[in-house]
Amino acid sequence: MAENRIRILHVIGVMNRGGAETIIMNLYRSIDRERIQFDFLVNTENEGDYDREIRELGGRIYALPRFTGTNYLAYKKACRAFFQEHRYPIVHGHIGSSAAIYLSEAKKAGSFTIAHSHAQNFPISPGEIAFRALSFPTRFIADYFMACSQQAGVDRYGKKAAESDRYHVLKNGIDLSSCGFDDNDRKSIRAELAIPRDALVYGHVGRFDPIKNHPFLVEVFEAALEKKPDAFLVLVGREDDAHAIRALCEEKGLMDNVRFLGLREDVHRVLSAIDVFVFPSFKEGLSIAAVEAQASGLPCLLSTGVPSLAQATKRVRFLPLDVGAHAWSDAALELFEAHRKADRASAIDEVRRAGYDIAESTAWLQEFYCTHAK
């Protein structure tokens, strides 16, 4: 019965269409909500992309002020007041910078606490140094540690924690029932985007953030046009953040061949319209976008900043960024040619065997929650 459901509090910045947020929603949709319900503590009053769906699924959304570092005492006081008023058996934390604070206050209120890492260490910068310093105490506070990959766990919590019995790699599972290649979607999406049926289409799904390395992706595509002048590049990501990349494409005279799609709820359909997935991120925790692309049967060219764990099919190649845009362009074309005759629908079984079925991830997490709820 609903009265007996275990309510889990997830702490995250805002429930927009990012990697970690999408993973949480995949779990939320798949979990037995007669037994377990998700609530969310965010750091903004603004409406998130997933907020409406969360409420429709029975979840509650609370907001605290965003932690800035300089408001340490005020943030700590707000967390303490929140957890005194709202008691949760389990608090599952996804924000790294303030985890040492909110997990500590949740723990004092009697909650079992989980710290979850969704990314490997980013390149050193003043901001990254500050983040590591702020997040470091978490390894001495959380009751349990989760991560999307082994390296993401080691980077955030240290080798000792990542090799303990209080640690688990929870793979970024996807709903394989709604993924996969569909030729009708391919035709309709290409018609929508005014892309010829036989054109070579490069694709990328991800927020327009420096870590995703879009300027390099544009260079790769520019080099690709030297051999395939009728090729296209499809970019899925929040349009409000795409101004710099749009300006770069305009500067290079590429706009006739580039499609900015903004946020899409039908990414699986868009993937069917693409021929090769190019993902030159500097760093990734794992990349759910790359897994979804593989589930669509796409050949995927990934940077070595993406963990090898992200490979779920044989249609993947990893390439360092320092070989340059032309080498990336050649590799992407080689991947396409090598797999152009492959049965794209067959990739679903490969992805399932690799452990990226959301049903498998959810089953483990559901049992974990039920075991550790106080």
mmCIF file of C-alpha atoms in Angstrom:
data_model
loop_
_atom_site.group_PDB
_atom_site.id
_atom_site.type_symbol
_atom_site.label_atom_id
_atom_site.label_comp_id
_atom_site.label_asym_id
_atom_site.label_seq_id
_atom_site.Cartn_x
_atom_site.Cartn_y
_atom_site.Cartn_z
ATOM 1 C CA MET A 1 0.000 0.000 0.000
ATOM 2 C CA ALA A 2 1.054 3.588 -0.616
ATOM 3 C CA GLU A 3 1.193 4.300 3.136
ATOM 4 C CA ASN A 4 3.903 1.673 3.499
ATOM 5 C CA ARG A 5 6.070 2.861 0.636
ATOM 6 C CA ILE A 6 9.692 3.700 1.350
ATOM 7 C CA ARG A 7 10.313 7.310 0.415
ATOM 8 C CA ILE A 8 13.844 7.999 -0.855
ATOM 9 C CA LEU A 9 15.155 11.562 -0.998
ATOM 10 C CA HIS A 10 17.408 12.350 -3.950
ATOM 11 C CA VAL A 11 19.523 15.495 -3.573
ATOM 12 C CA ILE A 12 20.433 17.126 -6.886
ATOM 13 C CA GLY A 13 20.816 20.619 -8.339
ATOM 14 C CA VAL A 14 17.802 20.740 -10.652
ATOM 15 C CA MET A 15 15.938 18.009 -12.488
ATOM 16 C CA ASN A 16 16.777 19.089 -16.026
ATOM 17 C CA ARG A 17 17.650 16.812 -18.935
ATOM 18 C CA GLY A 18 21.248 16.129 -17.944
ATOM 19 C CA GLY A 19 23.038 12.802 -17.687
ATOM 20 C CA ALA A 20 22.640 12.185 -13.948
ATOM 21 C CA GLU A 21 19.074 13.491 -13.943
ATOM 22 C CA THR A 22 18.084 11.244 -16.843
ATOM 23 C CA ILE A 23 19.576 8.223 -15.083
ATOM 24 C CA ILE A 24 17.571 8.994 -11.945
ATOM 25 C CA MET A 25 14.402 9.348 -14.005
ATOM 26 C CA ASN A 26 15.060 6.045 -15.785
ATOM 27 C CA LEU A 27 15.291 4.404 -12.364
ATOM 28 C CA TYR A 28 12.234 6.261 -11.077
ATOM 29 C CA ARG A 29 10.057 5.193 -14.002
ATOM 30 C CA SER A 30 11.179 1.593 -13.730
ATOM 31 C CA ILE A 31 11.061 1.084 -9.943
ATOM 32 C CA ASP A 32 8.055 -0.491 -8.183
ATOM 33 C CA ARG A 33 6.327 2.665 -6.945
ATOM 34 C CA GLU A 34 3.964 0.589 -4.806
ATOM 35 C CA ARG A 35 7.011 -0.135 -2.659
ATOM 36 C CA ILE A 36 9.340 2.819 -3.246
ATOM 37 C CA GLN A 37 8.741 6.496 -3.978
ATOM 38 C CA PHE A 38 11.296 9.135 -4.943
ATOM 39 C CA ASP A 39 11.288 12.692 -3.599
ATOM 40 C CA PHE A 40 13.747 15.410 -4.587
ATOM 41 C CA LEU A 41 15.671 18.151 -2.814
ATOM 42 C CA VAL A 42 16.959 20.682 -5.365
ATOM 43 C CA ASN A 43 18.766 24.002 -5.104
ATOM 44 C CA THR A 44 16.498 26.201 -7.219
ATOM 45 C CA GLU A 45 12.913 27.403 -7.216
ATOM 46 C CA ASN A 46 12.896 27.307 -11.026
ATOM 47 C CA GLU A 47 10.901 24.558 -12.707
ATOM 48 C CA GLY A 48 13.057 21.672 -13.934
ATOM 49 C CA ASP A 49 12.482 19.758 -17.161
ATOM 50 C CA TYR A 50 11.361 16.657 -15.284
ATOM 51 C CA ASP A 51 9.421 18.347 -12.440
ATOM 52 C CA ARG A 52 5.984 17.853 -13.950
ATOM 53 C CA GLU A 53 6.593 14.155 -14.573
ATOM 54 C CA ILE A 54 7.991 13.734 -11.054
ATOM 55 C CA ARG A 55 4.789 15.115 -9.559
ATOM 56 C CA GLU A 56 2.667 12.963 -11.860
ATOM 57 C CA LEU A 57 4.540 9.900 -10.586
ATOM 58 C CA GLY A 58 3.800 10.921 -6.993
ATOM 59 C CA GLY A 59 7.101 12.562 -6.098
ATOM 60 C CA ARG A 60 7.561 15.660 -3.978
ATOM 61 C CA ILE A 61 10.043 18.425 -4.794
ATOM 62 C CA TYR A 62 11.653 20.610 -2.132
ATOM 63 C CA ALA A 63 14.136 23.434 -2.600
ATOM 64 C CA LEU A 64 16.991 24.834 -0.518
ATOM 65 C CA PRO A 65 19.299 27.727 -1.415
ATOM 66 C CA ARG A 66 22.175 26.773 -3.699
ATOM 67 C CA PHE A 67 25.470 26.108 -1.914
ATOM 68 C CA THR A 68 28.083 28.640 -3.034
ATOM 69 C CA GLY A 69 30.909 27.970 -0.584
ATOM 70 C CA THR A 70 30.644 31.412 0.968
ATOM 71 C CA ASN A 71 27.229 30.591 2.472
ATOM 72 C CA TYR A 72 28.518 27.520 4.346
ATOM 73 C CA LEU A 73 26.911 28.323 7.708
ATOM 74 C CA ALA A 74 23.577 29.400 6.215
ATOM 75 C CA TYR A 75 23.453 26.306 3.984
ATOM 76 C CA LYS A 76 24.299 23.999 6.883
ATOM 77 C CA LYS A 77 21.583 25.604 9.002
ATOM 78 C CA ALA A 78 19.036 25.213 6.176
ATOM 79 C CA CYS A 79 19.946 21.529 5.744
ATOM 80 C CA ARG A 80 19.641 20.900 9.467
ATOM 81 C CA ALA A 81 16.214 22.517 9.597
ATOM 82 C CA PHE A 82 15.053 20.559 6.538
ATOM 83 C CA PHE A 83 16.070 17.154 7.876
ATOM 84 C CA GLN A 84 14.590 17.871 11.272
ATOM 85 C CA GLU A 85 11.262 18.552 9.583
ATOM 86 C CA HIS A 86 11.441 15.912 6.841
ATOM 87 C CA ARG A 87 12.631 12.502 7.997
ATOM 88 C CA TYR A 88 13.763 10.053 5.322
ATOM 89 C CA PRO A 89 15.039 6.501 5.820
ATOM 90 C CA ILE A 90 17.508 6.979 2.943
ATOM 91 C CA VAL A 91 19.060 10.112 1.479
ATOM 92 C CA HIS A 92 20.709 9.559 -1.899
ATOM 93 C CA GLY A 93 23.075 12.431 -2.749
ATOM 94 C CA HIS A 94 24.119 13.396 -6.271
ATOM 95 C CA ILE A 95 25.586 16.873 -5.644
ATOM 96 C CA GLY A 96 29.280 16.458 -4.848
ATOM 97 C CA SER A 97 30.323 19.928 -3.714
ATOM 98 C CA SER A 98 27.897 20.127 -0.771
ATOM 99 C CA ALA A 99 27.513 16.405 -0.037
ATOM 100 C CA ALA A 100 29.650 16.585 3.098
ATOM 101 C CA ILE A 101 27.154 19.068 4.532
ATOM 102 C CA TYR A 102 23.741 17.712 3.564
ATOM 103 C CA LEU A 103 24.673 14.051 4.107
ATOM 104 C CA SER A 104 26.097 14.883 7.519
ATOM 105 C CA GLU A 105 22.874 16.639 8.553
ATOM 106 C CA ALA A 106 20.748 13.818 7.121
ATOM 107 C CA LYS A 107 22.811 11.277 9.007
ATOM 108 C CA LYS A 108 22.343 13.179 12.288
ATOM 109 C CA ALA A 109 18.577 13.008 11.660
ATOM 110 C CA GLY A 110 18.759 9.209 11.380
ATOM 111 C CA SER A 111 18.968 8.680 7.605
ATOM 112 C CA PHE A 112 21.080 6.070 5.836
ATOM 113 C CA THR A 113 23.211 8.157 3.464
ATOM 114 C CA ILE A 114 24.463 7.428 -0.061
ATOM 115 C CA ALA A 115 26.991 9.474 -2.034
ATOM 116 C CA HIS A 116 26.722 8.907 -5.787
ATOM 117 C CA SER A 117 29.434 9.952 -8.268
ATOM 118 C CA HIS A 118 28.377 10.535 -11.879
ATOM 119 C CA ALA A 119 31.697 11.818 -13.233
ATOM 120 C CA GLN A 120 35.425 11.286 -13.224
ATOM 121 C CA ASN A 121 37.710 14.124 -12.174
ATOM 122 C CA PHE A 122 37.604 16.983 -14.663
ATOM 123 C CA PRO A 123 40.800 18.739 -15.864
ATOM 124 C CA ILE A 124 42.510 20.806 -13.187
ATOM 125 C CA SER A 125 41.199 24.345 -12.856
ATOM 126 C CA PRO A 126 40.522 26.666 -9.900
ATOM 127 C CA GLY A 127 36.929 25.500 -9.883
ATOM 128 C CA GLU A 128 37.902 21.828 -9.982
ATOM 129 C CA ILE A 129 40.397 22.279 -7.146
ATOM 130 C CA ALA A 130 37.694 23.936 -5.036
ATOM 131 C CA PHE A 131 35.235 21.146 -5.865
ATOM 132 C CA ARG A 132 37.674 18.417 -4.838
ATOM 133 C CA ALA A 133 38.443 20.190 -1.572
ATOM 134 C CA LEU A 134 34.770 20.641 -0.730
ATOM 135 C CA SER A 135 33.779 17.094 -1.674
ATOM 136 C CA PHE A 136 36.761 15.342 -0.029
ATOM 137 C CA PRO A 137 35.179 14.949 3.470
ATOM 138 C CA THR A 138 32.259 13.040 1.938
ATOM 139 C CA ARG A 139 34.319 9.840 1.938
ATOM 140 C CA PHE A 140 34.363 9.962 5.759
ATOM 141 C CA ILE A 141 30.667 10.767 6.121
ATOM 142 C CA ALA A 142 28.525 8.714 3.739
ATOM 143 C CA ASP A 143 27.315 5.280 4.793
ATOM 144 C CA TYR A 144 27.557 3.951 1.247
ATOM 145 C CA PHE A 145 29.109 4.936 -2.081
ATOM 146 C CA MET A 146 27.847 4.481 -5.619
ATOM 147 C CA ALA A 147 29.299 5.499 -8.965
ATOM 148 C CA CYS A 148 28.590 5.091 -12.666
ATOM 149 C CA SER A 149 32.039 3.563 -13.196
ATOM 150 C CA GLN A 150 34.939 2.320 -11.114
ATOM 151 C CA GLN A 151 37.086 5.323 -12.048
ATOM 152 C CA ALA A 152 34.320 7.769 -11.148
ATOM 153 C CA GLY A 153 34.220 6.191 -7.707
ATOM 154 C CA VAL A 154 37.989 6.193 -7.194
ATOM 155 C CA ASP A 155 38.292 9.824 -8.304
ATOM 156 C CA ARG A 156 35.562 11.037 -5.970
ATOM 157 C CA TYR A 157 35.916 8.806 -2.891
ATOM 158 C CA GLY A 158 39.407 7.335 -3.081
ATOM 159 C CA LYS A 159 40.671 3.835 -3.745
ATOM 160 C CA LYS A 160 39.998 2.616 -0.205
ATOM 161 C CA ALA A 161 36.288 3.422 -0.377
ATOM 162 C CA ALA A 162 35.953 2.143 -3.953
ATOM 163 C CA GLU A 163 37.421 -1.226 -2.971
ATOM 164 C CA SER A 164 35.317 -1.612 0.188
ATOM 165 C CA ASP A 165 32.078 -3.506 0.717
ATOM 166 C CA ARG A 166 30.298 -0.145 1.005
ATOM 167 C CA TYR A 167 30.679 0.596 -2.693
ATOM 168 C CA HIS A 168 28.846 -0.393 -5.856
ATOM 169 C CA VAL A 169 29.097 0.519 -9.532
ATOM 170 C CA LEU A 170 25.503 1.150 -10.603
ATOM 171 C CA LYS A 171 25.482 1.056 -14.381
ATOM 172 C CA ASN A 172 23.600 3.782 -16.221
ATOM 173 C CA GLY A 173 20.808 1.572 -17.445
ATOM 174 C CA ILE A 174 18.372 2.637 -20.164
ATOM 175 C CA ASP A 175 14.877 1.504 -21.116
ATOM 176 C CA LEU A 176 15.682 -0.879 -23.932
ATOM 177 C CA SER A 177 12.000 -1.314 -24.743
ATOM 178 C CA SER A 178 11.876 2.254 -26.057
ATOM 179 C CA CYS A 179 15.298 2.251 -27.738
ATOM 180 C CA GLY A 180 16.551 0.678 -30.891
ATOM 181 C CA PHE A 181 16.591 1.494 -34.580
ATOM 182 C CA ASP A 182 13.372 2.233 -36.461
ATOM 183 C CA ASP A 183 13.439 2.868 -40.205
ATOM 184 C CA ASN A 184 10.143 4.777 -40.122
ATOM 185 C CA ASP A 185 11.588 7.145 -37.509
ATOM 186 C CA ARG A 186 14.678 7.556 -39.665
ATOM 187 C CA LYS A 187 12.602 8.656 -42.642
ATOM 188 C CA SER A 188 10.271 10.955 -40.705
ATOM 189 C CA ILE A 189 13.030 12.709 -38.715
ATOM 190 C CA ARG A 190 15.108 13.280 -41.846
ATOM 191 C CA ALA A 191 12.063 14.708 -43.587
ATOM 192 C CA GLU A 192 11.427 16.983 -40.583
ATOM 193 C CA LEU A 193 15.029 18.233 -40.670
ATOM 194 C CA ALA A 194 15.178 18.563 -44.470
ATOM 195 C CA ILE A 195 17.992 16.024 -44.692
ATOM 196 C CA PRO A 196 18.121 13.780 -47.807
ATOM 197 C CA ARG A 197 17.481 10.103 -47.186
ATOM 198 C CA ASP A 198 20.897 9.043 -48.494
ATOM 199 C CA ALA A 199 22.985 11.785 -46.808
ATOM 200 C CA LEU A 200 25.673 10.877 -44.282
ATOM 201 C CA VAL A 201 24.620 12.245 -40.879
ATOM 202 C CA TYR A 202 26.931 12.759 -37.919
ATOM 203 C CA GLY A 203 25.267 13.179 -34.549
ATOM 204 C CA HIS A 204 25.860 14.262 -30.969
ATOM 205 C CA VAL A 205 23.613 14.365 -27.896
ATOM 206 C CA GLY A 206 24.723 16.397 -24.897
ATOM 207 C CA ARG A 207 24.514 19.727 -23.130
ATOM 208 C CA PHE A 208 26.491 22.617 -24.591
ATOM 209 C CA ASP A 209 29.106 22.637 -21.868
ATOM 210 C CA PRO A 210 32.887 23.085 -22.315
ATOM 211 C CA ILE A 211 33.520 19.551 -21.024
ATOM 212 C CA LYS A 212 31.611 18.168 -24.030
ATOM 213 C CA ASN A 213 34.120 19.798 -26.400
ATOM 214 C CA HIS A 214 31.699 21.030 -29.072
ATOM 215 C CA PRO A 215 34.267 23.339 -30.752
ATOM 216 C CA PHE A 216 36.396 20.287 -31.541
ATOM 217 C CA LEU A 217 33.301 18.458 -32.811
ATOM 218 C CA VAL A 218 32.664 21.345 -35.208
ATOM 219 C CA GLU A 219 36.275 21.057 -36.425
ATOM 220 C CA VAL A 220 35.785 17.329 -36.987
ATOM 221 C CA PHE A 221 32.670 17.975 -39.024
ATOM 222 C CA GLU A 222 34.361 20.737 -41.013
ATOM 223 C CA ALA A 223 37.083 18.239 -41.927
ATOM 224 C CA ALA A 224 34.420 15.647 -42.801
ATOM 225 C CA LEU A 225 32.856 18.013 -45.334
ATOM 226 C CA GLU A 226 36.114 17.979 -47.305
ATOM 227 C CA LYS A 227 35.372 14.348 -48.250
ATOM 228 C CA LYS A 228 31.595 14.362 -47.881
ATOM 229 C CA PRO A 229 30.381 17.864 -48.821
ATOM 230 C CA ASP A 230 26.737 16.774 -48.569
ATOM 231 C CA ALA A 231 27.070 15.440 -44.989
ATOM 232 C CA PHE A 232 25.089 16.824 -42.052
ATOM 233 C CA LEU A 233 25.681 17.303 -38.332
ATOM 234 C CA VAL A 234 22.776 16.941 -35.894
ATOM 235 C CA LEU A 235 23.162 18.420 -32.391
ATOM 236 C CA VAL A 236 20.729 17.689 -29.563
ATOM 237 C CA GLY A 237 21.036 19.900 -26.469
ATOM 238 C CA ARG A 238 19.453 22.866 -24.740
ATOM 239 C CA GLU A 239 19.203 25.686 -27.294
ATOM 240 C CA ASP A 240 19.716 28.431 -24.688
ATOM 241 C CA ASP A 241 23.277 27.185 -24.166
ATOM 242 C CA ALA A 242 24.145 26.748 -27.842
ATOM 243 C CA HIS A 243 24.863 30.372 -28.797
ATOM 244 C CA ALA A 244 28.660 30.056 -28.938
ATOM 245 C CA ILE A 245 28.579 26.886 -31.040
ATOM 246 C CA ARG A 246 25.935 28.312 -33.358
ATOM 247 C CA ALA A 247 28.132 31.411 -33.818
ATOM 248 C CA LEU A 248 31.149 29.193 -34.553
ATOM 249 C CA CYS A 249 29.211 27.270 -37.203
ATOM 250 C CA GLU A 250 28.049 30.540 -38.771
ATOM 251 C CA GLU A 251 31.621 31.863 -38.772
ATOM 252 C CA LYS A 252 32.817 28.732 -40.576
ATOM 253 C CA GLY A 253 29.923 28.791 -43.058
ATOM 254 C CA LEU A 254 28.551 25.444 -41.905
ATOM 255 C CA MET A 255 24.985 26.354 -40.985
ATOM 256 C CA ASP A 256 23.433 24.858 -44.132
ATOM 257 C CA ASN A 257 24.749 21.475 -43.003
ATOM 258 C CA VAL A 258 24.180 21.702 -39.236
ATOM 259 C CA ARG A 259 20.900 21.133 -37.415
ATOM 260 C CA PHE A 260 20.413 22.421 -33.856
ATOM 261 C CA LEU A 261 17.492 20.456 -32.407
ATOM 262 C CA GLY A 262 17.363 21.818 -28.857
ATOM 263 C CA LEU A 263 16.017 19.492 -26.177
ATOM 264 C CA ARG A 264 14.044 16.523 -27.509
ATOM 265 C CA GLU A 265 11.830 14.027 -25.767
ATOM 266 C CA ASP A 266 12.230 11.653 -28.733
ATOM 267 C CA VAL A 267 16.002 11.283 -28.770
ATOM 268 C CA HIS A 268 15.628 7.589 -29.655
ATOM 269 C CA ARG A 269 13.867 8.630 -32.878
ATOM 270 C CA VAL A 270 16.566 11.188 -33.676
ATOM 271 C CA LEU A 271 19.256 8.536 -33.194
ATOM 272 C CA SER A 272 17.582 6.410 -35.874
ATOM 273 C CA ALA A 273 18.167 9.259 -38.341
ATOM 274 C CA ILE A 274 21.907 9.441 -37.595
ATOM 275 C CA ASP A 275 24.650 7.336 -39.220
ATOM 276 C CA VAL A 276 27.603 7.817 -36.864
ATOM 277 C CA PHE A 277 27.747 9.162 -33.313
ATOM 278 C CA VAL A 278 30.722 11.409 -32.486
ATOM 279 C CA PHE A 279 31.472 12.150 -28.826
ATOM 280 C CA PRO A 280 34.733 14.057 -28.134
ATOM 281 C CA SER A 281 34.222 14.887 -24.441
ATOM 282 C CA PHE A 282 37.242 15.767 -22.324
ATOM 283 C CA LYS A 283 35.830 13.659 -19.468
ATOM 284 C CA GLU A 284 32.715 11.599 -18.779
ATOM 285 C CA GLY A 285 31.528 9.590 -15.817
ATOM 286 C CA LEU A 286 30.169 7.041 -18.254
ATOM 287 C CA SER A 287 27.792 8.739 -20.755
ATOM 288 C CA ILE A 288 24.238 7.559 -21.024
ATOM 289 C CA ALA A 289 24.069 9.271 -24.425
ATOM 290 C CA ALA A 290 26.749 6.917 -25.763
ATOM 291 C CA VAL A 291 24.891 3.876 -24.422
ATOM 292 C CA GLU A 292 21.634 5.049 -26.003
ATOM 293 C CA ALA A 293 23.446 5.606 -29.305
ATOM 294 C CA GLN A 294 24.791 2.065 -29.186
ATOM 295 C CA ALA A 295 21.308 0.721 -28.432
ATOM 296 C CA SER A 296 20.232 2.365 -31.700
ATOM 297 C CA GLY A 297 22.927 0.359 -33.472
ATOM 298 C CA LEU A 298 25.098 3.369 -34.222
ATOM 299 C CA PRO A 299 28.839 3.159 -34.752
ATOM 300 C CA CYS A 300 30.270 5.426 -32.052
ATOM 301 C CA LEU A 301 33.536 7.342 -32.016
ATOM 302 C CA LEU A 302 34.297 8.223 -28.387
ATOM 303 C CA SER A 303 37.169 10.103 -26.813
ATOM 304 C CA THR A 304 39.467 8.342 -24.373
ATOM 305 C CA GLY A 305 37.947 10.671 -21.774
ATOM 306 C CA VAL A 306 34.942 8.338 -21.837
ATOM 307 C CA PRO A 307 35.450 5.236 -19.645
ATOM 308 C CA SER A 308 35.943 1.968 -21.508
ATOM 309 C CA LEU A 309 33.010 0.656 -19.466
ATOM 310 C CA ALA A 310 30.767 2.679 -21.799
ATOM 311 C CA GLN A 311 31.425 0.238 -24.625
ATOM 312 C CA ALA A 312 28.401 -2.033 -24.943
ATOM 313 C CA THR A 313 28.716 -3.125 -28.590
ATOM 314 C CA LYS A 314 31.439 -3.916 -31.099
ATOM 315 C CA ARG A 315 30.655 -0.752 -33.050
ATOM 316 C CA VAL A 316 32.708 1.516 -30.803
ATOM 317 C CA ARG A 317 36.148 3.046 -31.235
ATOM 318 C CA PHE A 318 38.014 5.153 -28.687
ATOM 319 C CA LEU A 319 40.367 7.862 -29.915
ATOM 320 C CA PRO A 320 42.507 10.404 -28.028
ATOM 321 C CA LEU A 321 41.751 14.036 -28.727
ATOM 322 C CA ASP A 322 45.363 14.994 -29.364
ATOM 323 C CA VAL A 323 45.447 13.181 -32.724
ATOM 324 C CA GLY A 324 43.501 16.117 -34.135
ATOM 325 C CA ALA A 325 40.242 16.844 -35.935
ATOM 326 C CA HIS A 326 41.261 15.373 -39.296
ATOM 327 C CA ALA A 327 42.187 12.034 -37.707
ATOM 328 C CA TRP A 328 38.844 12.042 -35.939
ATOM 329 C CA SER A 329 37.058 12.797 -39.191
ATOM 330 C CA ASP A 330 38.832 9.916 -40.940
ATOM 331 C CA ALA A 331 38.067 7.542 -38.047
ATOM 332 C CA ALA A 332 34.376 8.479 -38.026
ATOM 333 C CA LEU A 333 34.103 7.797 -41.751
ATOM 334 C CA GLU A 334 35.959 4.490 -41.378
ATOM 335 C CA LEU A 335 33.572 3.438 -38.596
ATOM 336 C CA PHE A 336 30.580 4.281 -40.733
ATOM 337 C CA GLU A 337 31.908 2.341 -43.724
ATOM 338 C CA ALA A 338 32.790 -0.667 -41.556
ATOM 339 C CA HIS A 339 29.296 -0.960 -40.064
ATOM 340 C CA ARG A 340 26.989 0.558 -42.667
ATOM 341 C CA LYS A 341 25.610 -2.853 -43.654
ATOM 342 C CA ALA A 342 25.137 -4.099 -40.091
ATOM 343 C CA ASP A 343 21.684 -4.880 -38.736
ATOM 344 C CA ARG A 344 21.190 -1.923 -36.402
ATOM 345 C CA ALA A 345 18.294 -3.608 -34.578
ATOM 346 C CA SER A 346 20.628 -6.367 -33.360
ATOM 347 C CA ALA A 347 22.419 -3.941 -31.041
ATOM 348 C CA ILE A 348 19.694 -4.112 -28.385
ATOM 349 C CA ASP A 349 20.732 -7.623 -27.336
ATOM 350 C CA GLU A 350 24.392 -6.573 -27.138
ATOM 351 C CA VAL A 351 23.548 -3.648 -24.886
ATOM 352 C CA ARG A 352 21.414 -5.873 -22.667
ATOM 353 C CA ARG A 353 24.221 -8.425 -22.338
ATOM 354 C CA ALA A 354 26.595 -5.607 -21.364
ATOM 355 C CA GLY A 355 24.392 -4.884 -18.344
ATOM 356 C CA TYR A 356 22.760 -1.625 -19.447
ATOM 357 C CA ASP A 357 19.148 -2.724 -19.183
ATOM 358 C CA ILE A 358 17.391 -0.374 -16.740
ATOM 359 C CA ALA A 359 15.424 -3.335 -15.394
ATOM 360 C CA GLU A 360 18.655 -4.884 -14.106
ATOM 361 C CA SER A 361 19.928 -1.656 -12.523
ATOM 362 C CA THR A 362 16.541 -0.978 -10.926
ATOM 363 C CA ALA A 363 16.207 -4.474 -9.496
ATOM 364 C CA TRP A 364 19.527 -4.126 -7.692
ATOM 365 C CA LEU A 365 18.762 -0.638 -6.393
ATOM 366 C CA GLN A 366 15.273 -1.563 -5.244
ATOM 367 C CA GLU A 367 16.598 -4.466 -3.208
ATOM 368 C CA PHE A 368 19.312 -2.228 -1.774
ATOM 369 C CA TYR A 369 16.803 0.403 -0.691
ATOM 370 C CA CYS A 370 14.539 -2.176 0.940
ATOM 371 C CA THR A 371 17.465 -3.705 2.802
ATOM 372 C CA HIS A 372 18.874 -0.435 4.161
ATOM 373 C CA ALA A 373 15.725 1.546 4.904
ATOM 374 C CA LYS A 374 15.485 2.200 8.631
#
